[in-house]
Amino acid sequence: MASVESTPVESMPRRELNNAERRIAGSVDAVSPVEGEQVDRSVLRHTLGVDLDPELLSLALTHRSYAYEHGGTPHNERLEFLGDSILGQAVTVKLYRDNPELSEGELAKRRASVVSTIALAEVAERIELGPHILLGRGEILTGGARKPSILADTVEAIIGAVYLGCGPDVATDLVLRLVGPLLADSERFGAAMDPKTSLQEAAARQNQPAPHYEVTSEGPDHDRRFTAVVTVGRVARGEGTGSSKKHAEMAAALDAWSQLTGFVKPERTR
């Protein structure tokens, strides 16, 4: 895919990690969210296709739950904050240049669908990011490496790390490689924006019964996780998780919509 020049965001100088960040990076180079299992991080670096400082990559992969259990060491939320902006800019410029016929409102809807938690979690699954994320024991036990919110946040953190370590042009190219399959599928935009409505409409077109949702939850009140299962007759069964009932149902609906409409997710990157 052709690269898009990064415009409005001003270039930032590469910065050195501070001592605390170096300690966390040096201590977690190859630990998997499955306790005791080792992961070859070079595979992820090859998949990303960028020459990123291993220390910055380690920081980008460090979830706050891991940092909390290891003495309050640095985690990836600041990088996530930065990556969110870089992601939004790159997608905005791409959509603007490629779709001169679309209104501001339609461009905004498409951008929202591509940078949504559901979409970014799909990107993370495609590049098999989950096993590389550093999680606390509690998150490991509850399947944190598969949670859409954690996957999406880590994708943004990696984008932020690439911006700092490699510069804006490389970060923009990475964004477009990661979300390219989503941008290329125009039918998916509506489903990603409102998956429950899209699923209901798809079921009606196929003369299927209305979707039926079942939601369960686990965990303490301050950190409750929801799991939703939606069925459409006997032709589709979607599952999704989230930090709220709404987000879990949306993830499940998009999964079922993909099955019902024959949408095929992009193959995992090897």
Short mmCIF file of C-alpha atoms in Angstrom, two decimals:
data_model
loop_
_atom_site.label_atom_id
_atom_site.label_comp_id
_atom_site.label_asym_id
_atom_site.label_seq_id
_atom_site.Cartn_x
_atom_site.Cartn_y
_atom_site.Cartn_z
CA MET A 1 0.00 0.00 0.00
CA ALA A 2 1.29 3.44 -0.89
CA SER A 3 2.29 5.54 2.05
CA VAL A 4 0.61 8.78 3.00
CA GLU A 5 2.76 11.69 4.05
CA SER A 6 2.17 12.60 7.65
CA THR A 7 1.01 16.17 7.84
CA PRO A 8 -0.49 18.16 10.68
CA VAL A 9 1.27 16.37 13.54
CA GLU A 10 4.60 18.05 14.21
CA SER A 11 7.70 15.86 14.27
CA MET A 12 8.96 14.99 17.70
CA PRO A 13 12.58 14.22 18.48
CA ARG A 14 13.43 10.69 19.46
CA ARG A 15 13.76 10.45 23.18
CA GLU A 16 15.72 8.22 25.47
CA LEU A 17 13.83 6.06 27.95
CA ASN A 18 14.25 7.09 31.56
CA ASN A 19 15.83 4.71 34.07
CA ALA A 20 12.52 3.33 35.31
CA GLU A 21 11.36 2.62 31.77
CA ARG A 22 14.66 0.91 30.99
CA ARG A 23 14.24 -1.34 34.03
CA ILE A 24 10.79 -2.47 32.95
CA ALA A 25 11.94 -2.99 29.38
CA GLY A 26 15.00 -4.94 30.38
CA SER A 27 13.05 -7.25 32.66
CA VAL A 28 10.28 -8.30 30.28
CA ASP A 29 11.83 -8.92 26.91
CA ALA A 30 10.33 -12.31 26.18
CA VAL A 31 7.64 -13.08 28.76
CA SER A 32 4.27 -14.27 27.57
CA PRO A 33 0.87 -13.61 29.19
CA VAL A 34 0.77 -17.38 29.70
CA GLU A 35 2.85 -17.80 32.83
CA GLY A 36 6.10 -19.65 32.23
CA GLU A 37 5.83 -19.57 28.44
CA GLN A 38 8.44 -17.73 26.38
CA VAL A 39 7.58 -15.81 23.24
CA ASP A 40 9.98 -14.89 20.47
CA ARG A 41 9.46 -11.15 20.16
CA SER A 42 11.44 -11.06 16.92
CA VAL A 43 8.38 -12.55 15.22
CA LEU A 44 6.31 -9.54 16.25
CA ARG A 45 9.02 -7.11 15.15
CA HIS A 46 9.12 -8.84 11.76
CA THR A 47 5.33 -8.68 11.48
CA LEU A 48 5.32 -4.96 12.27
CA GLY A 49 8.05 -4.39 9.70
CA VAL A 50 9.76 -1.60 11.64
CA ASP A 51 13.19 -1.31 13.26
CA LEU A 52 11.89 -0.36 16.70
CA ASP A 53 14.08 -0.09 19.78
CA PRO A 54 13.39 -3.27 21.83
CA GLU A 55 13.06 -1.17 24.98
CA LEU A 56 10.32 0.99 23.48
CA LEU A 57 8.54 -2.11 22.16
CA SER A 58 8.65 -3.69 25.62
CA LEU A 59 7.20 -0.56 27.17
CA ALA A 60 4.42 -0.51 24.55
CA LEU A 61 3.53 -4.08 25.47
CA THR A 62 3.39 -3.48 29.24
CA HIS A 63 -0.18 -3.32 30.57
CA ARG A 64 -0.84 -1.39 33.76
CA SER A 65 -1.79 -4.61 35.58
CA TYR A 66 1.73 -5.95 35.04
CA ALA A 67 3.27 -2.66 36.15
CA TYR A 68 1.16 -2.61 39.32
CA GLU A 69 2.29 -6.12 40.29
CA HIS A 70 5.93 -5.20 39.67
CA GLY A 71 6.36 -2.20 41.94
CA GLY A 72 4.54 0.42 39.91
CA THR A 73 6.97 0.38 37.02
CA PRO A 74 6.06 2.30 33.83
CA HIS A 75 3.29 0.98 31.58
CA ASN A 76 2.01 1.74 28.11
CA GLU A 77 -0.83 4.19 28.76
CA ARG A 78 1.16 7.28 27.79
CA LEU A 79 2.20 5.62 24.54
CA GLU A 80 -1.43 4.63 24.01
CA PHE A 81 -2.45 8.29 24.38
CA LEU A 82 0.10 9.31 21.74
CA GLY A 83 -0.70 6.43 19.40
CA ASP A 84 -4.39 7.27 19.44
CA SER A 85 -3.61 10.68 17.92
CA ILE A 86 -1.22 9.28 15.30
CA LEU A 87 -3.74 6.61 14.33
CA GLY A 88 -6.54 9.15 13.97
CA GLN A 89 -4.44 11.47 11.84
CA ALA A 90 -3.20 8.77 9.48
CA VAL A 91 -6.69 7.34 8.94
CA THR A 92 -8.21 10.80 8.51
CA VAL A 93 -5.70 11.82 5.82
CA LYS A 94 -6.10 8.51 4.00
CA LEU A 95 -9.89 8.71 3.96
CA TYR A 96 -9.85 12.37 2.90
CA ARG A 97 -7.52 11.77 -0.03
CA ASP A 98 -9.13 8.55 -1.23
CA ASN A 99 -12.78 9.63 -0.97
CA PRO A 100 -13.26 13.13 -2.44
CA GLU A 101 -16.96 12.45 -2.98
CA LEU A 102 -17.77 11.79 0.68
CA SER A 103 -19.17 14.41 3.04
CA GLU A 104 -17.54 15.38 6.32
CA GLY A 105 -20.15 13.37 8.20
CA GLU A 106 -19.57 10.22 6.18
CA LEU A 107 -15.79 10.55 6.50
CA ALA A 108 -16.17 10.89 10.27
CA LYS A 109 -18.30 7.75 10.44
CA ARG A 110 -15.77 5.75 8.46
CA ARG A 111 -12.90 6.98 10.59
CA ALA A 112 -14.77 6.07 13.77
CA SER A 113 -15.35 2.54 12.52
CA VAL A 114 -11.68 1.99 11.65
CA VAL A 115 -10.28 3.34 14.93
CA SER A 116 -12.92 1.68 17.14
CA THR A 117 -12.01 -0.81 19.85
CA ILE A 118 -13.61 -3.61 17.84
CA ALA A 119 -11.63 -2.77 14.72
CA LEU A 120 -8.30 -2.41 16.51
CA ALA A 121 -8.86 -5.66 18.39
CA GLU A 122 -9.36 -7.31 15.01
CA VAL A 123 -6.04 -5.85 13.87
CA ALA A 124 -4.37 -7.21 17.01
CA GLU A 125 -5.79 -10.68 16.40
CA ARG A 126 -4.56 -10.64 12.81
CA ILE A 127 -0.97 -9.92 13.86
CA GLU A 128 -1.26 -12.31 16.83
CA LEU A 129 -0.44 -9.59 19.33
CA GLY A 130 -2.09 -11.12 22.40
CA PRO A 131 0.70 -13.53 23.45
CA HIS A 132 3.20 -10.66 23.53
CA ILE A 133 1.29 -8.40 25.93
CA LEU A 134 2.65 -8.23 29.48
CA LEU A 135 -0.20 -8.67 31.93
CA GLY A 136 -0.68 -8.99 35.66
CA ARG A 137 -1.68 -12.34 37.09
CA GLY A 138 -5.31 -11.34 37.46
CA GLU A 139 -5.60 -10.34 33.81
CA ILE A 140 -3.83 -13.53 32.74
CA LEU A 141 -6.33 -15.65 34.65
CA THR A 142 -9.30 -13.84 33.08
CA GLY A 143 -8.03 -14.03 29.50
CA GLY A 144 -6.74 -10.48 29.26
CA ALA A 145 -4.69 -11.24 26.16
CA ARG A 146 -7.96 -11.81 24.30
CA LYS A 147 -9.92 -8.84 25.63
CA PRO A 148 -10.75 -6.34 22.85
CA SER A 149 -10.04 -3.30 25.03
CA ILE A 150 -6.55 -4.50 26.00
CA LEU A 151 -5.75 -5.56 22.44
CA ALA A 152 -6.90 -2.23 21.00
CA ASP A 153 -5.04 -0.18 23.60
CA THR A 154 -1.83 -2.11 22.91
CA VAL A 155 -2.09 -1.51 19.17
CA GLU A 156 -2.30 2.22 19.88
CA ALA A 157 0.67 2.01 22.27
CA ILE A 158 2.78 0.31 19.60
CA ILE A 159 1.88 3.05 17.11
CA GLY A 160 2.95 5.65 19.67
CA ALA A 161 6.21 3.82 20.28
CA VAL A 162 6.96 3.65 16.55
CA TYR A 163 6.29 7.38 16.24
CA LEU A 164 8.76 8.15 19.00
CA GLY A 165 11.38 5.65 17.93
CA CYS A 166 11.18 5.77 14.15
CA GLY A 167 9.47 9.04 13.27
CA PRO A 168 6.10 10.15 11.86
CA ASP A 169 6.52 8.76 8.34
CA VAL A 170 7.28 5.24 9.56
CA ALA A 171 4.42 5.43 12.07
CA THR A 172 1.98 6.50 9.35
CA ASP A 173 3.11 3.67 7.08
CA LEU A 174 2.60 1.20 9.93
CA VAL A 175 -0.91 2.48 10.61
CA LEU A 176 -1.90 2.10 6.98
CA ARG A 177 -0.51 -1.43 6.80
CA LEU A 178 -2.40 -2.42 9.92
CA VAL A 179 -5.78 -0.91 9.06
CA GLY A 180 -5.53 -1.29 5.27
CA PRO A 181 -7.76 -4.40 5.14
CA LEU A 182 -10.42 -2.55 7.13
CA LEU A 183 -10.28 0.51 4.88
CA ALA A 184 -10.58 -1.69 1.81
CA ASP A 185 -13.89 -3.24 2.91
CA SER A 186 -16.58 -0.62 2.43
CA GLU A 187 -19.44 -2.89 3.57
CA ARG A 188 -17.81 -3.30 6.94
CA PHE A 189 -18.01 0.39 7.87
CA GLY A 190 -21.69 0.33 8.75
CA ALA A 191 -21.39 -2.90 10.71
CA ALA A 192 -18.48 -1.62 12.76
CA MET A 193 -20.32 1.61 13.58
CA ASP A 194 -23.59 -0.06 14.65
CA PRO A 195 -23.16 -3.85 14.67
CA LYS A 196 -26.39 -4.60 16.51
CA THR A 197 -28.53 -2.79 13.94
CA SER A 198 -26.52 -4.24 11.07
CA LEU A 199 -26.99 -7.75 12.46
CA GLN A 200 -30.72 -7.25 12.89
CA GLU A 201 -31.04 -5.98 9.31
CA ALA A 202 -28.95 -8.86 7.93
CA ALA A 203 -31.11 -11.38 9.81
CA ALA A 204 -34.30 -9.82 8.44
CA ARG A 205 -32.97 -9.91 4.86
CA GLN A 206 -32.36 -13.64 5.25
CA ASN A 207 -35.75 -14.26 6.88
CA GLN A 208 -34.09 -15.29 10.12
CA PRO A 209 -35.42 -14.64 13.62
CA ALA A 210 -34.31 -11.56 15.52
CA PRO A 211 -30.95 -11.84 17.26
CA HIS A 212 -31.09 -13.14 20.83
CA TYR A 213 -28.50 -11.92 23.35
CA GLU A 214 -27.28 -13.48 26.59
CA VAL A 215 -24.79 -11.60 28.75
CA THR A 216 -22.79 -12.79 31.74
CA SER A 217 -20.29 -10.91 33.88
CA GLU A 218 -17.43 -11.64 36.25
CA GLY A 219 -15.01 -9.78 38.46
CA PRO A 220 -15.34 -7.07 41.12
CA ASP A 221 -17.56 -4.05 40.57
CA HIS A 222 -14.60 -1.78 39.79
CA ASP A 223 -13.22 -4.16 37.14
CA ARG A 224 -16.18 -6.18 35.90
CA ARG A 225 -15.86 -7.95 32.54
CA PHE A 226 -18.86 -8.85 30.40
CA THR A 227 -19.24 -11.70 27.92
CA ALA A 228 -22.08 -11.67 25.39
CA VAL A 229 -23.36 -14.45 23.16
CA VAL A 230 -25.81 -13.67 20.36
CA THR A 231 -27.59 -16.24 18.25
CA VAL A 232 -29.54 -15.81 15.03
CA GLY A 233 -31.66 -18.90 14.72
CA ARG A 234 -29.32 -21.76 13.91
CA VAL A 235 -27.26 -19.94 11.31
CA ALA A 236 -25.00 -17.69 13.39
CA ARG A 237 -23.58 -17.54 16.90
CA GLY A 238 -21.37 -14.63 17.88
CA GLU A 239 -19.33 -14.03 21.02
CA GLY A 240 -17.77 -10.89 22.42
CA THR A 241 -16.27 -9.47 25.59
CA GLY A 242 -16.00 -5.93 26.92
CA SER A 243 -15.80 -3.67 29.91
CA SER A 244 -19.55 -3.01 29.67
CA LYS A 245 -22.62 -4.94 28.60
CA LYS A 246 -22.98 -2.63 25.59
CA HIS A 247 -19.43 -3.21 24.35
CA ALA A 248 -19.71 -6.96 24.80
CA GLU A 249 -22.97 -7.08 22.84
CA MET A 250 -21.47 -4.96 20.07
CA ALA A 251 -18.47 -7.27 19.74
CA ALA A 252 -20.73 -10.32 19.68
CA ALA A 253 -23.02 -8.71 17.10
CA LEU A 254 -20.12 -7.92 14.77
CA ASP A 255 -18.90 -11.51 15.07
CA ALA A 256 -22.36 -12.86 14.19
CA TRP A 257 -22.80 -10.31 11.39
CA SER A 258 -19.52 -11.51 9.86
CA GLN A 259 -20.81 -15.08 9.89
CA LEU A 260 -24.23 -14.18 8.57
CA THR A 261 -23.01 -12.04 5.67
CA GLY A 262 -20.04 -14.18 4.73
CA PHE A 263 -17.55 -11.46 5.63
CA VAL A 264 -14.12 -13.04 5.94
CA LYS A 265 -11.67 -11.43 8.30
CA PRO A 266 -8.24 -10.75 6.83
CA GLU A 267 -5.91 -13.69 7.38
CA ARG A 268 -3.43 -13.46 10.20
CA THR A 269 -0.09 -12.03 9.27
CA ARG A 270 2.73 -14.55 9.34
#
